[in-house]
C-alpha cells in the first residue's frame, strides 16, 4: 500500500482535477497499472458491449456513464483512455438527433470534447452555430472560461451576456459564474494597475495533460491583442465566428463569396472542428486576432484543414486514383464494367463527400449497431456477442432453476420431517396397529420405524443427518454420506412416501411388491441419486424446449455420416444415394429402447403412481384405490392436517394426496376413471379415430412414423411428464402426441370440443385431430401450422405479442368453457399458436392445446361440482387463491393468469391480496402510469378475481376489453 | 423448372415464409444435411486429394464434411463440434486434415482419416481466421483473433511458435506462400512475408473507406502471389497489387452488391461483401454479398462476367474447388439485418439456413452446369422431405 501511495505521489501531478471530484477507487485503479489493467479493460469492454447491445431509446445514458467512468478511471487523461476518440464518436452519433441538443448530458459530452481538443473555442462556436446547447448554462460557462484562460476577458464577458440573453438554464448558476468572473476581472484590473501582469495566468492553459508544447508566446500575444482592442466588447463576436468557422469551410475556398449560404446549409458532420489538430491551427488563431479577418480566413483555410479531417477518417480512395483508371472495354451503360467509377468521377466524388445531387445510398447492414461504441465491431463480433449473451443467460437461468428446485426439495424435506415428528408424537399407536396389514414395503418400514421410534432421540438425529446427506448428495450425486448405522435409519426417509408420498416414492422396479431387506438397503443408498435425478427432472421440465430441432441436434447428419465411419471410407462407393441415409432409415431397435428407458426415467412421481395404479389394476392385488381405502380413515386424518398447515408447496405431491382428501370421489383425472368414462362412449364412431392392433409404434426424432395409412416424418421431440410431443410433417405441419396409456382422452376432449362448437354455427371450427389407439398407448395428431409453443414465441418477442398470445389463450378457454369442458392444466409449453401473431388483432383465434390430460368434461362428469375435486386446483387452493368450493371453471382462469404471467415475465406469479382482491406484486399500484402496465394490471385483476360470475361471461368481456385496449395500448 | 423461379420479392426471409422458392432461384444443387444455423465458411479439398470434399463451418458450432460427387450429388461424411460458433476452416496441403477456428477461442485439427479432432491453438478471444502455411522449411497454422494477435502454431505444441501483435482485431486474412495478408478492424491492412519465418512486410493504407470484411490473395502468371482483393462492408472491392509497375493505374476499386445501380430516384441499397474467392485456373474472382447474389468478375479486363439471381437470404461464404469446375456458396441469415430480427422475429431464433452448392459454371468456364437441390425449412432445419428434382 505504501508503494502504491508512493507511486501515486509520483504521478499525481499529472492527475486532472474533476469538477465533481475523483473517485478514490478509480485513482487506485489508475495507478496500479499492471494489476488492475485487466479490471479496467473489462469494465471498458462492458461499456462497449452495453453500447452495442443496447436496444432501448436512451442510449445517451450509457455514453454519459461511460464518460464519467473514463474521466474517473483515467484522471491523467492517458492516451489509453482514448477519451477524445470516444467523445467524437458520441457526439457524432447523436448529431442527427435534435432531441438531444439541449440535453445536459449531450452538452456535457460536447464540453468535454471541446476541453480536450486543441481548439476548444472553435468547438464552442461550432456548437453555437448548430444550435447545440444554446439553452444550457454549462455551455456558456465553459466557453467563457476558455476565453478567460486565453485572457480574452471581453469575449468571455460577451459569452456570459449572450447566455443570459438566451436565458440559458440554470440561470442562477450562469449568473453566479458571471458574477465570479466579473469579480476576478475587476480584481485583475485592479492588480494590473499595481504591477506588471504576470504570465502565470495564461500559462495555466499549458497544464493540459497531453503535454503539447504549446508556445507560451503566441498566447501572450493573443492576450496582448485582446487588450489592445480594449473596450470593444461587441466587435469581435461576428468576426471571430467567421474566423473560427474557417476550417469548417475549407473546401469552399473557391466560393468564398457564398460564404453565408454555405454556412447555412452546412452538413453538420462534414465539419466539427478537429479535436486533434496539429500546430497549424494555433497559427490560425494568431492570425485571426491580428490580421484582417477576411485575409486571415483565406490563409487559414489553405493551411489548416487537410481533407482527411472531414469525417475523422482519412480519405484516400478516389481522388488520386480516378484519372488512372484505364479505359472501359465495354460500354459502361451495360453496367458490366468493373470500373464503374467513371474517370470524370463526378458522381463518385460527390458521393464520397456525402453531398447531395448524386445517387443516394443506404447501407443494408446494421451500421448503427456496428458503430455504436467507441470501437467498431464486425457483423461476426456483434453476432458472437449476442450468442455469448444468450449463453450466459441460459446458464444463469439453469442455475436459478436448479437453486429453486433445490430450495423446493429442501422445503419438502423440512416439511416431511416436521410432519413425521408430529406423527411420531401423535400417531404412534395407530402406526403400530397398522403394522401387520400391509404387504407394501412402505408399510413395513413404517411399522418398523414405528416400533423403533419410542427411542426418538437417536432417530431424530438420524433424520437431521440424513437431511444434510440428501442435500449434499444432490449436489454431488456420487458420494453417499448417509450415516447408516442400521438399515432402519435411511428407511425412515421413505416413511412419508408410504403415507401417500409427499415426495419420494420407492422406485418403480418394485411396484407394490415387498422389497427384500438387502435391496432396501441398496435402495436407500441410491436415494441421493434419485434426488438428483428428480432435481434434473424439475430443471429440464422447466427448460425451454423446442418443437424444432435444437442447434446441437445433428442427428440425421450423424446418421448419414455413420454410413462412412471415416470421411474417406466410402470413397470407392459413389453409388450411394445421398438420401438413402435419411429416407430409408429403418427404425432401429436400440435407440428406441433407449428412448423408452429414458421415458421411464423421466416419469414424475405422479406418473409413476398412475402407471402403477394402472398396471396394478390390471394385475390385481394392490391398486391405488385399494391402498387408499386401506389406510383410508387415518390418511384423511393426517392429510387433513397437512392441508391445514398450508406449508406443502409441491403441487405434485398434492396431486397424489387428492384422492385421499376426498376418498369418496376419485380423482376425476385418473386413468381408471377415464377408462370407465370412455367405455360409456363409443369412440370408434368418432371420425378420425383409428383403433390399431399391436403395440405403440416406435417413434424417434428425425424418423418416420407410420400410423394407419398415413406416414409422418418426425423431427424434434419434447418430453413432458407423461407424454411426449413430436413436431412432424405429413399432410402439412403436425404435432404428434404420444401417450403410453391407451386412453384417448385428449382425442375425446378435442372431439367434444369440435362437436359442441359445431352446435353453434357462429363458433369457429375446431380441429380435433386424428387419434390412433394402440394396445399400450395412443397417438394424437394435431394440425399445427405454427410449430412453436407459446413459451418459445414469448421468449423471443415483445409484450404486444404476448398480448396476442394471451388473447388466444383466453379464447381457447372461453370456447372450452362454453362447451362445458375444463382444460385443467394450461401451460405455455403445451399451447401452440394457431396462426401468425401479427395478423389483425380483431380476429382472435384460439390457441391450439396439445394436451388435455388434466381436462374434465362436465357433461360426462357431473360429479365434478367444485374446484377442490380437480387435482390441478390443489395448488391454487393451498395458496388461498381459490376457495375449495369454487366453481371448477375458475381453475382455468387461474391457469390463464399463470400462463400469461409466465409468458410475460418469465417467472412465477407473486401474488398480493389487496382489499380482498388478488393482484400481482408488480401491478400493485392502483393507477399504473404506463399504459401497458395498466392493461396487464386490469387483465390479471379480472382473471384472478372472477367472483361468482360465470367464467364464460368473464372471459367474453375480458376478450372484448382486451381487443379494445390492445389496440389502444400497442396499436394494431 | 422455371415455374417457380421468378417470384422474387416475396417475404425475403420473413417469419414463416419458409416455403418461397427464391431460396434457390437458379435451381442449383443443394447440399444434403445442411447445418442448423448460418454457414460462416466453406472450403474445398486441395488438389492433392482425389475427389472433391467440402468443409463447412457454421454458427451451430459444427463443422461438416461432404463429399461432392462427379454428378454433383453430395454425401455427408462426418462432422465435428466446437463449443462456440465456427468462424473459419482450412485444409492442410495434403488434404488429410482440416483446421477449424471458433468463437470458443480455440482452433482444432481434425484428422479426417481417424475422424479425431484435437485442439491446436488457443487465443484470448474468438479466433476469426485459420490458415495452413506450407513453407519449404516449416509447416504451421496461422490463426488471427479478435484478441489482436496473429499466432503461428506447430500443431504439436500448446504454445505458439510465434505471436505477432496486430494493431486491431483481425477481421479476415489470406495466405498464399510466401505471402500472408491480414485485414483488421479500423481498416488496418498488413502484408506479411513468410519466407524463413513470418515477418511483417508492409502496412498498407486501406484502399477502402469502410470496414474490411473479406480478403483473398491472387496470383500472377508465374503462380506467385501478386496482390489481393479486399471486400468491404459497404459493397465495394479493392484490387491491390503488392508491387505494381504503376500503382496508380493498376490498383483500383469497384462497386458490387448494390441494388438498382442505374436508378437514381430511389436510394441505392448497399450490401456487405461477405466473401471473395479466386478461380484457381482462370484467376477470375467471385464475390458473394448480403444482397443474396454472387458475381463473377474479371479483374484484368475489369469486367463483370456474371451475376446470379437474387436469393432470399444473404450469401455468407463461397469456395471454388481445386480445378475450378465447382463453385459452392452458402446462403444463410448473416446477421447483417439485425433490426429486422430484433423487431419482427425472435432474436437468435433459428434462422432460415441452407446451403447451396452450385456446380459452376457459366459460358466462361469450360464445364457444363449441373444442379442439385435439397433445402432446410424454417423451424425444422432438416431437409428430409424434398427429393431431388
GROMACS .gro file of N, CA, C and O in nm, chain A residues 833-865:
model
  132
  833UNK      N    1  -4.948  -2.166  -3.088
  833UNK     CA    2  -5.015  -2.059  -3.159
  833UNK      C    3  -5.095  -2.116  -3.274
  833UNK      O    4  -5.049  -2.205  -3.344
  834UNK      N    5  -5.209  -2.056  -3.294
  834UNK     CA    6  -5.291  -2.109  -3.401
  834UNK      C    7  -5.252  -2.048  -3.534
  834UNK      O    8  -5.262  -2.109  -3.638
  835UNK      N    9  -5.209  -1.927  -3.529
  835UNK     CA   10  -5.177  -1.859  -3.654
  835UNK      C   11  -5.072  -1.757  -3.623
  835UNK      O   12  -5.034  -1.738  -3.509
  836UNK      N   13  -5.030  -1.693  -3.725
  836UNK     CA   14  -4.923  -1.597  -3.706
  836UNK      C   15  -4.972  -1.481  -3.622
  836UNK      O   16  -5.084  -1.435  -3.638
  837UNK      N   17  -4.887  -1.437  -3.529
  837UNK     CA   18  -4.938  -1.341  -3.433
  837UNK      C   19  -4.953  -1.200  -3.488
  837UNK      O   20  -5.012  -1.116  -3.424
  838UNK      N   21  -4.899  -1.172  -3.603
  838UNK     CA   22  -4.917  -1.034  -3.648
  838UNK      C   23  -5.034  -1.020  -3.745
  838UNK      O   24  -5.046  -0.921  -3.814
  839UNK      N   25  -5.117  -1.119  -3.748
  839UNK     CA   26  -5.241  -1.099  -3.822
  839UNK      C   27  -5.329  -1.003  -3.743
  839UNK      O   28  -5.306  -0.981  -3.625
  840UNK      N   29  -5.429  -0.949  -3.810
  840UNK     CA   30  -5.504  -0.843  -3.741
  840UNK      C   31  -5.560  -0.887  -3.606
  840UNK      O   32  -5.599  -1.003  -3.588
  841UNK      N   33  -5.558  -0.793  -3.515
  841UNK     CA   34  -5.596  -0.823  -3.378
  841UNK      C   35  -5.745  -0.852  -3.362
  841UNK      O   36  -5.785  -0.918  -3.269
  842UNK      N   37  -5.825  -0.800  -3.451
  842UNK     CA   38  -5.968  -0.807  -3.425
  842UNK      C   39  -6.023  -0.947  -3.451
  842UNK      O   40  -6.134  -0.979  -3.412
  843UNK      N   41  -5.945  -1.030  -3.516
  843UNK     CA   42  -5.995  -1.165  -3.537
  843UNK      C   43  -5.910  -1.260  -3.454
  843UNK      O   44  -5.800  -1.299  -3.493
  844UNK      N   45  -5.959  -1.291  -3.339
  844UNK     CA   46  -5.881  -1.375  -3.250
  844UNK      C   47  -5.916  -1.520  -3.272
  844UNK      O   48  -6.033  -1.558  -3.271
  845UNK      N   49  -5.817  -1.601  -3.293
  845UNK     CA   50  -5.846  -1.743  -3.298
  845UNK      C   51  -5.784  -1.807  -3.175
  845UNK      O   52  -5.689  -1.757  -3.119
  846UNK      N   53  -5.840  -1.918  -3.138
  846UNK     CA   54  -5.796  -1.980  -3.014
  846UNK      C   55  -5.662  -2.049  -3.034
  846UNK      O   56  -5.630  -2.095  -3.143
  847UNK      N   57  -5.585  -2.051  -2.929
  847UNK     CA   58  -5.462  -2.127  -2.933
  847UNK      C   59  -5.496  -2.275  -2.945
  847UNK      O   60  -5.607  -2.318  -2.915
  848UNK      N   61  -5.399  -2.352  -2.991
  848UNK     CA   62  -5.422  -2.495  -3.004
  848UNK      C   63  -5.363  -2.564  -2.882
  848UNK      O   64  -5.247  -2.542  -2.849
  849UNK      N   65  -5.444  -2.642  -2.815
  849UNK     CA   66  -5.393  -2.712  -2.698
  849UNK      C   67  -5.346  -2.850  -2.741
  849UNK      O   68  -5.416  -2.922  -2.812
  850UNK      N   69  -5.226  -2.884  -2.704
  850UNK     CA   70  -5.172  -3.014  -2.740
  850UNK      C   71  -5.196  -3.116  -2.631
  850UNK      O   72  -5.161  -3.231  -2.645
  851UNK      N   73  -5.248  -3.071  -2.520
  851UNK     CA   74  -5.258  -3.162  -2.408
  851UNK      C   75  -5.386  -3.139  -2.331
  851UNK      O   76  -5.412  -3.029  -2.283
  852UNK      N   77  -5.468  -3.241  -2.324
  852UNK     CA   78  -5.591  -3.231  -2.245
  852UNK      C   79  -5.587  -3.329  -2.130
  852UNK      O   80  -5.690  -3.372  -2.080
  853UNK      N   81  -5.469  -3.369  -2.089
  853UNK     CA   82  -5.463  -3.480  -1.994
  853UNK      C   83  -5.519  -3.442  -1.858
  853UNK      O   84  -5.548  -3.530  -1.778
  854UNK      N   85  -5.532  -3.315  -1.827
  854UNK     CA   86  -5.593  -3.278  -1.700
  854UNK      C   87  -5.736  -3.225  -1.721
  854UNK      O   88  -5.792  -3.163  -1.633
  855UNK      N   89  -5.785  -3.243  -1.841
  855UNK     CA   90  -5.915  -3.183  -1.872
  855UNK      C   91  -6.029  -3.267  -1.817
  855UNK      O   92  -6.015  -3.386  -1.793
  856UNK      N   93  -6.139  -3.198  -1.798
  856UNK     CA   94  -6.257  -3.263  -1.743
  856UNK      C   95  -6.376  -3.225  -1.829
  856UNK      O   96  -6.388  -3.110  -1.870
  857UNK      N   97  -6.458  -3.321  -1.859
  857UNK     CA   98  -6.580  -3.294  -1.934
  857UNK      C   99  -6.696  -3.292  -1.834
  857UNK      O  100  -6.736  -3.396  -1.782
  858UNK      N  101  -6.749  -3.176  -1.808
  858UNK     CA  102  -6.850  -3.165  -1.704
  858UNK      C  103  -6.983  -3.227  -1.746
  858UNK      O  104  -7.067  -3.259  -1.663
  859UNK      N  105  -7.004  -3.244  -1.874
  859UNK     CA  106  -7.128  -3.311  -1.916
  859UNK      C  107  -7.120  -3.460  -1.886
  859UNK      O  108  -7.218  -3.524  -1.855
  860UNK      N  109  -6.997  -3.510  -1.899
  860UNK     CA  110  -6.977  -3.653  -1.874
  860UNK      C  111  -6.949  -3.679  -1.727
  860UNK      O  112  -6.974  -3.787  -1.676
  861UNK      N  113  -6.894  -3.581  -1.661
  861UNK     CA  114  -6.855  -3.599  -1.522
  861UNK      C  115  -6.928  -3.499  -1.433
  861UNK      O  116  -6.866  -3.405  -1.383
  862UNK      N  117  -7.055  -3.512  -1.420
  862UNK     CA  118  -7.132  -3.413  -1.343
  862UNK      C  119  -7.094  -3.412  -1.196
  862UNK      O  120  -7.127  -3.318  -1.125
  863UNK      N  121  -7.023  -3.516  -1.152
  863UNK     CA  122  -6.988  -3.519  -1.009
  863UNK      C  123  -6.884  -3.412  -0.976
  863UNK      O  124  -6.863  -3.382  -0.860
  864UNK      N  125  -6.819  -3.358  -1.077
  864UNK     CA  126  -6.720  -3.253  -1.051
  864UNK      C  127  -6.796  -3.122  -1.032
  864UNK      O  128  -6.833  -3.054  -1.128
  865UNK      N  129  -6.822  -3.090  -0.910
  865UNK     CA  130  -6.903  -2.971  -0.885
  865UNK      C  131  -6.823  -2.858  -0.823
  865UNK      O  132  -6.866  -2.743  -0.824
   0.00000   0.00000   0.00000
